[in-house]
CSV table of C-alpha atoms and ligand atoms in Angstrom, one decimal:
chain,number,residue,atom,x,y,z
A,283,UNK,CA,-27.9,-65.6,-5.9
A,284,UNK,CA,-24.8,-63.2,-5.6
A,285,UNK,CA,-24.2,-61.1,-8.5
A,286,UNK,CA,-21.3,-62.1,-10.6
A,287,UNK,CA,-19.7,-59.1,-13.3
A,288,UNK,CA,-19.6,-60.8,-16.6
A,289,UNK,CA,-15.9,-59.5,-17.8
A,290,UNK,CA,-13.2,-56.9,-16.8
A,291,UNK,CA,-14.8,-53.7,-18.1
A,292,UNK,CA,-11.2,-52.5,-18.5
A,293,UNK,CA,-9.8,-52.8,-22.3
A,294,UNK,CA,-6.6,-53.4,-21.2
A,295,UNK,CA,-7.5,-56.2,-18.8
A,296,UNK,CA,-5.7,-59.5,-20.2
A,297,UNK,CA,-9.3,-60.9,-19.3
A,298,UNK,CA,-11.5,-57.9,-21.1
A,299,UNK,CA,-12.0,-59.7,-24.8
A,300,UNK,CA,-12.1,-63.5,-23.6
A,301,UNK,CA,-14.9,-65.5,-24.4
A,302,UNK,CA,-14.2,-68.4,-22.2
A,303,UNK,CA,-15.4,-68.4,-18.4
A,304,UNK,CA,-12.8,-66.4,-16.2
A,305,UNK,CA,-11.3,-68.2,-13.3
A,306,UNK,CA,-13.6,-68.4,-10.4
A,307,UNK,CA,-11.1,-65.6,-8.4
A,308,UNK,CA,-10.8,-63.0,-11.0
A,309,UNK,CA,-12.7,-60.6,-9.2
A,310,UNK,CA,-13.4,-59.7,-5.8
A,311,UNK,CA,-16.2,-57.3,-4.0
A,312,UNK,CA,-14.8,-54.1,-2.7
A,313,UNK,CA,-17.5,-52.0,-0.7
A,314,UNK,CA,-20.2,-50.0,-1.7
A,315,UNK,CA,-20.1,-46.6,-3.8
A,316,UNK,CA,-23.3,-44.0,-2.5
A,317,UNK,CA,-24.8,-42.3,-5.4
A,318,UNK,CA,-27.4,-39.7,-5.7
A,319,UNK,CA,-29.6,-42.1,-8.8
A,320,UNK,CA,-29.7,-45.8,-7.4
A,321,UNK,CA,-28.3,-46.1,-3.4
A,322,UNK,CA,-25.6,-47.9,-2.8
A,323,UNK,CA,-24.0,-49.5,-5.8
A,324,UNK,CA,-21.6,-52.4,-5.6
A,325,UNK,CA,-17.6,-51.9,-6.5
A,326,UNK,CA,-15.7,-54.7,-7.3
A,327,UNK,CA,-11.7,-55.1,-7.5
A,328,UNK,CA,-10.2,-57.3,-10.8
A,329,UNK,CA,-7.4,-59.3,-9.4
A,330,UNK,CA,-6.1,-59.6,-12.9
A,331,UNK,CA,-5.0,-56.1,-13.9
A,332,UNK,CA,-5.4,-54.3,-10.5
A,333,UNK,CA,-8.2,-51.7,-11.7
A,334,UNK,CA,-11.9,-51.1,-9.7
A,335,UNK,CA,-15.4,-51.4,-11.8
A,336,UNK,CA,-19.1,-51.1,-10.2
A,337,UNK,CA,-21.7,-53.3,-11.1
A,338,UNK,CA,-23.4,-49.7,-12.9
A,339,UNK,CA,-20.9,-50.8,-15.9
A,340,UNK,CA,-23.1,-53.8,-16.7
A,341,UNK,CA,-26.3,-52.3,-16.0
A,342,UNK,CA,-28.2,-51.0,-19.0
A,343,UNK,CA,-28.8,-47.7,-17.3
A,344,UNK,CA,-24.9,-46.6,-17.3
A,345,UNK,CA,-24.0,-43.3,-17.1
A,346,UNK,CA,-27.9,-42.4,-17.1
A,347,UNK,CA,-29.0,-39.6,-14.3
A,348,UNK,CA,-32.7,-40.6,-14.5
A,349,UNK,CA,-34.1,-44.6,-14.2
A,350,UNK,CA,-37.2,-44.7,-16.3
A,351,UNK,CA,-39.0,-48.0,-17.4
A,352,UNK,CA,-37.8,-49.7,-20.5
A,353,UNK,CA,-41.0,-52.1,-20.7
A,354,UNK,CA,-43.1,-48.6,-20.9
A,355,UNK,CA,-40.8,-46.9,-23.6
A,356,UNK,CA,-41.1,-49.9,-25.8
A,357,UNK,CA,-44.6,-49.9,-25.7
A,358,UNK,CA,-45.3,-46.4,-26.1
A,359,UNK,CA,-43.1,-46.6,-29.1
A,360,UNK,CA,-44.7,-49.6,-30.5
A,361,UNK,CA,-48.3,-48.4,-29.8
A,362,UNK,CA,-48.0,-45.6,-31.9
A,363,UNK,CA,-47.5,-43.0,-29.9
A,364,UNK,CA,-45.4,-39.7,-31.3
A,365,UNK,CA,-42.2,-38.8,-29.7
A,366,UNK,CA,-43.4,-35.7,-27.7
A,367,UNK,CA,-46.4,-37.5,-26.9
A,368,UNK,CA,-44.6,-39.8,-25.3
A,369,UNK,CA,-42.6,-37.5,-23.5
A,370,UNK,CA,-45.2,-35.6,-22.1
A,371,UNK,CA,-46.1,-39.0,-20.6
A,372,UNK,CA,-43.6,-39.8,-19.1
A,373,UNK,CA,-42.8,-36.4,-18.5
A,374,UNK,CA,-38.6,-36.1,-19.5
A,375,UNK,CA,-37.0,-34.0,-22.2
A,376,UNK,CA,-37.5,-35.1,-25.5
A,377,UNK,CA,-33.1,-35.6,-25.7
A,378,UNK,CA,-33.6,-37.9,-22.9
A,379,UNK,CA,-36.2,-39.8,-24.8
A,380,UNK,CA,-33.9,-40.3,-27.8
A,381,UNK,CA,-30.9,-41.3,-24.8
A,382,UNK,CA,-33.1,-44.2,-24.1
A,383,UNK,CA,-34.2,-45.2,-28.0
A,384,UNK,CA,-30.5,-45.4,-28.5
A,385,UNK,CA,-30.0,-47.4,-25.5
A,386,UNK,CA,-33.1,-49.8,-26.4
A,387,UNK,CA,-32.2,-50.1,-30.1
A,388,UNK,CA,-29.0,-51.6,-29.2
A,389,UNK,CA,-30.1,-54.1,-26.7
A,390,UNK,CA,-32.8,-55.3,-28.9
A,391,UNK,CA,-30.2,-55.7,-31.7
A,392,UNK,CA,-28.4,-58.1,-29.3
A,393,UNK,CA,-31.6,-60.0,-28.2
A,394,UNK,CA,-31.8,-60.8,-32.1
A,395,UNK,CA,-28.1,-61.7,-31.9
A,396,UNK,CA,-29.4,-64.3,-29.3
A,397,UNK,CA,-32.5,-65.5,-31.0
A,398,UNK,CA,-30.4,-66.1,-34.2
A,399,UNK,CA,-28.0,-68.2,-32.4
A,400,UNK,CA,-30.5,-70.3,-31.2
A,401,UNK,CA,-32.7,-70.4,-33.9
A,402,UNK,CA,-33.2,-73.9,-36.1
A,403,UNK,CA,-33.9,-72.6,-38.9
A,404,UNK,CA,-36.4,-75.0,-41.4
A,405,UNK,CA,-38.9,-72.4,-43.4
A,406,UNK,CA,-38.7,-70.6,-47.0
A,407,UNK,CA,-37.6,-66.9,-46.3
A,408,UNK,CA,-39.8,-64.1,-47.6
A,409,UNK,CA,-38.1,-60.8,-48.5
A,410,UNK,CA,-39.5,-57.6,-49.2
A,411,UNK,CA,-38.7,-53.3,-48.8
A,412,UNK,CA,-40.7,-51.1,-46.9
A,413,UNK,CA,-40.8,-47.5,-48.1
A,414,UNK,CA,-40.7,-44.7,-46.3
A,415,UNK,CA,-38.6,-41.5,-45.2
A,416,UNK,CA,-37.1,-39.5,-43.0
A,417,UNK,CA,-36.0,-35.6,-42.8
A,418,UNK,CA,-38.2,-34.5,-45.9
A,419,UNK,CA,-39.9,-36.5,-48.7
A,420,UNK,CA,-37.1,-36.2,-50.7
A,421,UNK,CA,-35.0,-38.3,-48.7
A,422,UNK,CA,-37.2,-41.8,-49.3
A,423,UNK,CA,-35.8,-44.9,-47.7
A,424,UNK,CA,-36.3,-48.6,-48.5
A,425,UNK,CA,-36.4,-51.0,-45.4
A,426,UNK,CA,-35.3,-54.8,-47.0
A,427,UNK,CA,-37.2,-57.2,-44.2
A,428,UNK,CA,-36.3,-61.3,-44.1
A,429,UNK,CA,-39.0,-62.5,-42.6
A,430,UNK,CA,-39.8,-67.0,-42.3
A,431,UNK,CA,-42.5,-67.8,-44.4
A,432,UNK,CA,-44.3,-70.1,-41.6
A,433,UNK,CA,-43.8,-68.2,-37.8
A,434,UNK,CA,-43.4,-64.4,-39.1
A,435,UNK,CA,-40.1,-64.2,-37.8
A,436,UNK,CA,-38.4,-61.5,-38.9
A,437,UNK,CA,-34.2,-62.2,-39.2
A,438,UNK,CA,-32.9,-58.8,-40.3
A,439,UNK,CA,-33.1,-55.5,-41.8
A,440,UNK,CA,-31.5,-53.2,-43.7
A,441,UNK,CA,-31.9,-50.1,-45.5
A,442,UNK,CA,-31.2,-48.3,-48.4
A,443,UNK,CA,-31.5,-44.5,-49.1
A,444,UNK,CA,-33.4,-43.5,-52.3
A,445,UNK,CA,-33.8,-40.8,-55.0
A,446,UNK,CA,-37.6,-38.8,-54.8
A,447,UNK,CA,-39.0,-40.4,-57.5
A,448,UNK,CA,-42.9,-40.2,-58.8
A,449,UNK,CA,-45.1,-36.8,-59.5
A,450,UNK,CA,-43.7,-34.0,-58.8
A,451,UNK,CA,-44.5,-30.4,-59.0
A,452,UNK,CA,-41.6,-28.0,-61.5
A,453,UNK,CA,-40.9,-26.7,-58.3
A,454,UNK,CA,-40.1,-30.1,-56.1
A,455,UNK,CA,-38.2,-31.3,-59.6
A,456,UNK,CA,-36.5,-27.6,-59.1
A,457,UNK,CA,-35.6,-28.2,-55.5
A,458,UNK,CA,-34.0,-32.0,-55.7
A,459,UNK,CA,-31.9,-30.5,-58.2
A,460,UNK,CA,-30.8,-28.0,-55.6
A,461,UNK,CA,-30.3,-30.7,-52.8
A,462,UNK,CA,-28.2,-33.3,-55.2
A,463,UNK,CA,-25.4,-30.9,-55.8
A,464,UNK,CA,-24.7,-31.4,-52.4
A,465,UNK,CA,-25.7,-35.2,-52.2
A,466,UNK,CA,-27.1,-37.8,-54.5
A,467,UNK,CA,-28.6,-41.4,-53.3
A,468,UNK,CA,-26.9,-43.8,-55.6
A,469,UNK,CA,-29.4,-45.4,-58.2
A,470,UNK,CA,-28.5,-48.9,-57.1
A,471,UNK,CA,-29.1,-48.4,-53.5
A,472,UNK,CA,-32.0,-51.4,-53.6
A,473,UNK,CA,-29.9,-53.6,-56.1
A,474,UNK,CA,-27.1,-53.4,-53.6
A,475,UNK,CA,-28.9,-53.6,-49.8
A,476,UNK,CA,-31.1,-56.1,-51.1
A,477,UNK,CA,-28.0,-57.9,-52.7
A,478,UNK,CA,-26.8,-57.9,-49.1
A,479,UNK,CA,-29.7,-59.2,-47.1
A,480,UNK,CA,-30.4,-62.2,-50.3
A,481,UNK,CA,-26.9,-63.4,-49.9
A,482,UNK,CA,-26.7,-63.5,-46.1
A,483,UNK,CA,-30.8,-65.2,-46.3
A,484,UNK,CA,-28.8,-67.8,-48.2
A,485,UNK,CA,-26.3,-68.3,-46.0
A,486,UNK,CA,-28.5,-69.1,-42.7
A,487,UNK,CA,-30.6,-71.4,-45.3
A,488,UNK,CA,-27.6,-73.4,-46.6
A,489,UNK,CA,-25.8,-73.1,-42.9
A,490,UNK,CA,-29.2,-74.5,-41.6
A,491,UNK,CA,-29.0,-77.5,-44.4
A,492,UNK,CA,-32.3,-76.5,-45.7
A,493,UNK,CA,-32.7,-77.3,-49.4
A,494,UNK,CA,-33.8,-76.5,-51.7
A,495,UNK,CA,-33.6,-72.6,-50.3
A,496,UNK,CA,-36.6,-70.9,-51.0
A,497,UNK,CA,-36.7,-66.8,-51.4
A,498,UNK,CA,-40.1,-65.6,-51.8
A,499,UNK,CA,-40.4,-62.0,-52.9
A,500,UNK,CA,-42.6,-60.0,-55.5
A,501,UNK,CA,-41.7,-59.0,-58.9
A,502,UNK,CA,-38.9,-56.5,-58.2
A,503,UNK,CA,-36.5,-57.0,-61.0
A,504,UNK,CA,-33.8,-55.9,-58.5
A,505,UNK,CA,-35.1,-59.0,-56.1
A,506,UNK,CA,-33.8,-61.6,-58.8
A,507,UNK,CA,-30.8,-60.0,-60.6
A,508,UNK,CA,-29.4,-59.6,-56.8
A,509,UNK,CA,-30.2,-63.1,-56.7
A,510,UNK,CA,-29.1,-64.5,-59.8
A,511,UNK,CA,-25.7,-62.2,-59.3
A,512,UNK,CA,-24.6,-64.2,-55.8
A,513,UNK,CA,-21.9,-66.5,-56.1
A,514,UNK,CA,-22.4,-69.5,-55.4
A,515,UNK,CA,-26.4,-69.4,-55.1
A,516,UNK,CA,-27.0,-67.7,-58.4
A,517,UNK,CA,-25.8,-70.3,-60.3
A,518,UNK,CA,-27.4,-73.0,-58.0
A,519,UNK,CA,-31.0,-71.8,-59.4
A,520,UNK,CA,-30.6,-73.5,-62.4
A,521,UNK,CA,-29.9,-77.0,-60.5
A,522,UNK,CA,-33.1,-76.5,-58.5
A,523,UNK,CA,-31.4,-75.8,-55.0
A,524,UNK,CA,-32.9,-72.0,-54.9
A,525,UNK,CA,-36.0,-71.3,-56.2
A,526,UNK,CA,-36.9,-68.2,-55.8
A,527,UNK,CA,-41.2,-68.2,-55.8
A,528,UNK,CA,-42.2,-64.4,-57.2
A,529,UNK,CA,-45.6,-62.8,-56.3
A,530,UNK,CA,-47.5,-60.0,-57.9
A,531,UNK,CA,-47.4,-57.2,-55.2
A,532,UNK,CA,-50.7,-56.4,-56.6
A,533,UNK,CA,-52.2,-60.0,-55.1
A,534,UNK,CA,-54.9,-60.0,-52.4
A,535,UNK,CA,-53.0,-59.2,-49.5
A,536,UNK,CA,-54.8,-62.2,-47.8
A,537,UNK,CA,-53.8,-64.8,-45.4
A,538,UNK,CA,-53.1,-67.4,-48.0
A,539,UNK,CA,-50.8,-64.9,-50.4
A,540,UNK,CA,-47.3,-66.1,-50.2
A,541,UNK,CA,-46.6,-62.9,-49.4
A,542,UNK,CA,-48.3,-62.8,-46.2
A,543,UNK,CA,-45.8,-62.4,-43.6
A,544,UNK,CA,-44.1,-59.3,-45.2
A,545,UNK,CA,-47.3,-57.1,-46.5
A,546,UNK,CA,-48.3,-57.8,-42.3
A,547,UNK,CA,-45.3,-56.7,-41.0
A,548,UNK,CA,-45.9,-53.6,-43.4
A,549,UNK,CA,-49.0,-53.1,-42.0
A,550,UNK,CA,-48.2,-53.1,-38.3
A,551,UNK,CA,-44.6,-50.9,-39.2
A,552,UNK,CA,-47.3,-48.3,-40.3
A,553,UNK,CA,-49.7,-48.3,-37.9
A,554,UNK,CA,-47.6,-48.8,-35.2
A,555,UNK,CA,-44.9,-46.7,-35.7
A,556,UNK,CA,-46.5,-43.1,-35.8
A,557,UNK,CA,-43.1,-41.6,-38.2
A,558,UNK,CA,-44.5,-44.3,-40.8
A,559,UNK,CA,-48.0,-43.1,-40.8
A,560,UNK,CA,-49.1,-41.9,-44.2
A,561,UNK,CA,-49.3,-37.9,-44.1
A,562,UNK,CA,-48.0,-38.0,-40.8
A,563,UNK,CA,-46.7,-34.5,-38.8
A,564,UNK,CA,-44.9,-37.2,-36.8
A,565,UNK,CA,-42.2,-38.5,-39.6
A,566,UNK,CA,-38.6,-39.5,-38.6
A,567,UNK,CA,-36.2,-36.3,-39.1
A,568,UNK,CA,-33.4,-38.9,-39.6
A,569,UNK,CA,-32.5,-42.4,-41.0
A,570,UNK,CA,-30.2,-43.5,-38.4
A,571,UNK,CA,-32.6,-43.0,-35.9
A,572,UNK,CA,-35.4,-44.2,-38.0
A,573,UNK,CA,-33.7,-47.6,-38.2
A,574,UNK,CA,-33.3,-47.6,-34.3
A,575,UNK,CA,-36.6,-47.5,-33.5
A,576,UNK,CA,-38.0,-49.9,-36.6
A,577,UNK,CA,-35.3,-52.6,-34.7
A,578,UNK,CA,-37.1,-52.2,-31.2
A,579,UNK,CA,-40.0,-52.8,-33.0
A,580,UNK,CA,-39.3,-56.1,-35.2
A,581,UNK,CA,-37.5,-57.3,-31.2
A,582,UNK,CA,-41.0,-56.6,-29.8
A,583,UNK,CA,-42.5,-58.4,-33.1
A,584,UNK,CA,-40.0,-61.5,-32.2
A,585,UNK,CA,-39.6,-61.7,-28.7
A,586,UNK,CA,-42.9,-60.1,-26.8
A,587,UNK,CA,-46.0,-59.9,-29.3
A,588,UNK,CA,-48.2,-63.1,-29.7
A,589,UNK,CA,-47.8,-64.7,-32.4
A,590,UNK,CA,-51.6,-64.7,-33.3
A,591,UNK,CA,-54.1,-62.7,-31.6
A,592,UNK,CA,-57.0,-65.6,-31.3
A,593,UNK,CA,-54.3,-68.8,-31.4
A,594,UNK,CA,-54.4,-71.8,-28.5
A,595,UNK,CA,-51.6,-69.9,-26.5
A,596,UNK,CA,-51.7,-66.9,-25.7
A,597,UNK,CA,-47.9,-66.7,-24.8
A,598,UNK,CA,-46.5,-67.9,-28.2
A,599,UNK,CA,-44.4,-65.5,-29.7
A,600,UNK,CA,-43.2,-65.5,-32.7
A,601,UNK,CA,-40.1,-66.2,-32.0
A,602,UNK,CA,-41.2,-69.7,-30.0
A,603,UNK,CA,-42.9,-70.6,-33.3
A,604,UNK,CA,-40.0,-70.3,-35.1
A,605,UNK,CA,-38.9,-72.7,-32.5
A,606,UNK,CA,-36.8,-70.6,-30.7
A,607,UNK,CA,-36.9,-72.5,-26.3
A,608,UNK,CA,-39.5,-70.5,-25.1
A,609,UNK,CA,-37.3,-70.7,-21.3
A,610,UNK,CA,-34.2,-68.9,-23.3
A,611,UNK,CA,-37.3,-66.1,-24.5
A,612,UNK,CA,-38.5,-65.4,-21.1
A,613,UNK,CA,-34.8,-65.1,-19.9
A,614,UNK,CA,-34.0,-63.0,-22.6
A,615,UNK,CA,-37.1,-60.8,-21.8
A,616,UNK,CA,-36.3,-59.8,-18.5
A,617,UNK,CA,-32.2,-59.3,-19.2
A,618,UNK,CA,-33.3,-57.0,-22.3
A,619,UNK,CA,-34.4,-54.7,-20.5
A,620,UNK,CA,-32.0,-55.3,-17.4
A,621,UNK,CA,-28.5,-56.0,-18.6
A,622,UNK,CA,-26.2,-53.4,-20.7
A,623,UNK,CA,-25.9,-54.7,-24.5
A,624,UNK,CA,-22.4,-55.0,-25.8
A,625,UNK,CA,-22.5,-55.2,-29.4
A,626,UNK,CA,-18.5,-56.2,-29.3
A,627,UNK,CA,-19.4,-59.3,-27.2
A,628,UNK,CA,-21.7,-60.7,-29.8
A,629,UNK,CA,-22.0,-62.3,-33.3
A,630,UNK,CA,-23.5,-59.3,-34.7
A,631,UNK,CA,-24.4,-59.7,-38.1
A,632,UNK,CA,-23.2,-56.6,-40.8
A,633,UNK,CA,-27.2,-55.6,-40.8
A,634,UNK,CA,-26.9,-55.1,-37.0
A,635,UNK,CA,-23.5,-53.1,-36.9
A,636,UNK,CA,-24.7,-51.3,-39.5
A,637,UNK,CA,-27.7,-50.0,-37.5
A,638,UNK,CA,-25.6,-50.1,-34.3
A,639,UNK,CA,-22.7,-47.7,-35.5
A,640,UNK,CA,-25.3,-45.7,-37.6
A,641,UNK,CA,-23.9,-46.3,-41.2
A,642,UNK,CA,-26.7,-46.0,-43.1
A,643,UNK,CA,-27.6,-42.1,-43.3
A,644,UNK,CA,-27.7,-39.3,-45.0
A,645,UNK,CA,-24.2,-37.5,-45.4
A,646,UNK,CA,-25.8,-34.0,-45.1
A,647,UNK,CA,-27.9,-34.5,-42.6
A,648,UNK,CA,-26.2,-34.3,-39.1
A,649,UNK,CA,-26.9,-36.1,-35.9
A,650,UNK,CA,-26.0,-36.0,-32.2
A,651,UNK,CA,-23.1,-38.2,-32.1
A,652,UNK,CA,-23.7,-41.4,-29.8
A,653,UNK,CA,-21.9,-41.5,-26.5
A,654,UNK,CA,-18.9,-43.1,-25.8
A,655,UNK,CA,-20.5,-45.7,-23.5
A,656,UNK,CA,-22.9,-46.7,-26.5
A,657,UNK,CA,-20.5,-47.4,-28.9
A,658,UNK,CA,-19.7,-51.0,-28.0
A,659,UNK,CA,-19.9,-52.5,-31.4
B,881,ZN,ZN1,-9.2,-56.5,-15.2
């Protein structure tokens, strides 16, 4: 079938921000433009505000020099494999590397944006952190995971960035000291991000009219005064419509623990993803991208892994289980890694800008800003 250009790529194009389907004529083909990377690529002409676009600007590889395979970068990633490790392997710069993470982070972002539309929602939540860090150990970092009790389908994350706490030597207590005066994490960092994900976990509950809502978590006393703070679902706990069910995180981490589907997707984040590998050399040097690459891993978690190892089908994901049409998942699995995500053309939720325009980081610690062309949310 002919290729058709989704939108005007030009901002100022009366047709760039409109969600409804463009006349059938709004566009029309206008040669070919040679380039050293992919052949010929095809120009089109907008008939609406006059200006030329290539098909490139909807291709996930925009403004890239080098085509490598998407489908083998996620699963290096998500097999555990360090970053130079995996660029020896594929043999590219280790910048280049990090161009592509970027790139993959965001179109996984709107793959959940996709499976969240379509999702029918009927299962208790389950809600847990995940701690690790990223730059030096005194940087820790909570990931807040909102996970469906029944499929392991993980809705969203965010993150919060904590104080060193626990043992320390007089000269580790000697050196945070040194690094607060210039920054501080701020001592309610879990209250407030898991204050965040609770409320919006009640939302999709309510919005999916499943009552009573059930939040399943263990006995963080942050967990339940977030809980018991939201307005109007704080209040609705005394009338029975959210019970939040609390677990000792000291249970059996067995199949039957209510618990289950966050202490696996803990286990998997660590083993999978070499930065979270206890006394790794191989730990994340910064949040943002730290975040980046934990989202292309819960999108391969959703959309790609099976959803048991030994279960009847071998192709349900655990995204289908959730009940997610398992056409839509194999549609979305091939544009993933095909089509250019535009975070400004989807419902993202604040979780996903977040991660998208790299909000949650360290002040002090500086990063590579994102391109232009990357910064479409
Ligand atoms: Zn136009």
């Amino acid at each position: 079938m002919d290729y058709r250009p989704p939108f005007c790529p030009n901002p100022g194009c009366p047709s760039h921000g409109q969600s409804s389907p463009l006349p059938p004529n709004w566009f029309r083909k206008s040669g070919f433009r040679p380039t050293k990377v992919v052949g010929l690529v095809q120009r089109f002409h907008c008939n609406l505000c006059g200006k030329g676009f290539s098909r490139r600007s909807f291709d996930i590889d925009y403004w890239t020099h080098r085509t490598l395979d998407y489908h083998r970068i996620q699963n290096l990633l998500v097999a555990g494999t360090g970053l130079r490790q995996a660029c020896r392997f594929l043999g590219v710069s280790t910048n280049l590397l990090a161009n592509r993470h970027a790139r993959l982070a965001r179109q996984s972002l709107v793959l959940q944006a996709r499976g969240l539309s379509e999702l029918p929602l009927c299962e208790p939540l389950v809600f847990d952190g995940f701690e690790s860090f990223a730059y030096s150990q005194f940087f820790p970092n909570n990931l807040n995971l909102l996970v469906t009790a029944d499929s392991q389908f993980v809705l969203g994350v965010n993150a919060a960035i904590l104080r060193r706490k626990g043992r320390m030597t007089a000269k580790q207590k000697l050196r945070r000291e040194e690094l607060e005066k210039q920054w501080r994490a701020s001592p309610s960092a879990i209250y407030r991000s898991s204050r965040e994900m609770l409320n919006w976990g009640c939302h999709l509950e309510f919005g999916a009219y499943h009552l009573p809502i059930v939040i399943r978590s263990d006995e963080k006393s942050e967990y339940s005064r977030a809980l018991k703070s939201l307005t109007p679902y704080g209040s609705w706990m005394e009338e029975g419509l959210v019970d939040h069910q609390r677990t000792s995180s000291k249970a059996e981490r067995t199949l039957t623990n209510p618990l289950f589907p966050v202490n696996y997707l803990d286990r998997q984040l660590r083993k999978d993803l070499a930065e979270h590998v206890r006394e790794s050399v191989r730990f994340a040097r910064r949040t943002e991208f730290s975040l980046e690459r934990a989202m292309i891993h819960l999108a391969h978690h959703n959309y790609f892994k099976v959803f048991r190892n030994r279960s009847k089908d071998p192709k349900m994901t655990h995204a289908q289980k959730a009940g997610i049409d398992p056409k839509s998942i194999a549609q979305w699995q091939v544009e993933v890694f095909r089509d250019r995500a535009f975070g400004w053309r989807q419902d993202l939720e604040k979780w996903a800008t977040d991660i998208w325009r790299r909000a949650i980081r360290v002040p002090i610690h500086t990063v590579t800003p994102l391109p232009a062309h990357l910064r479409t949310a």
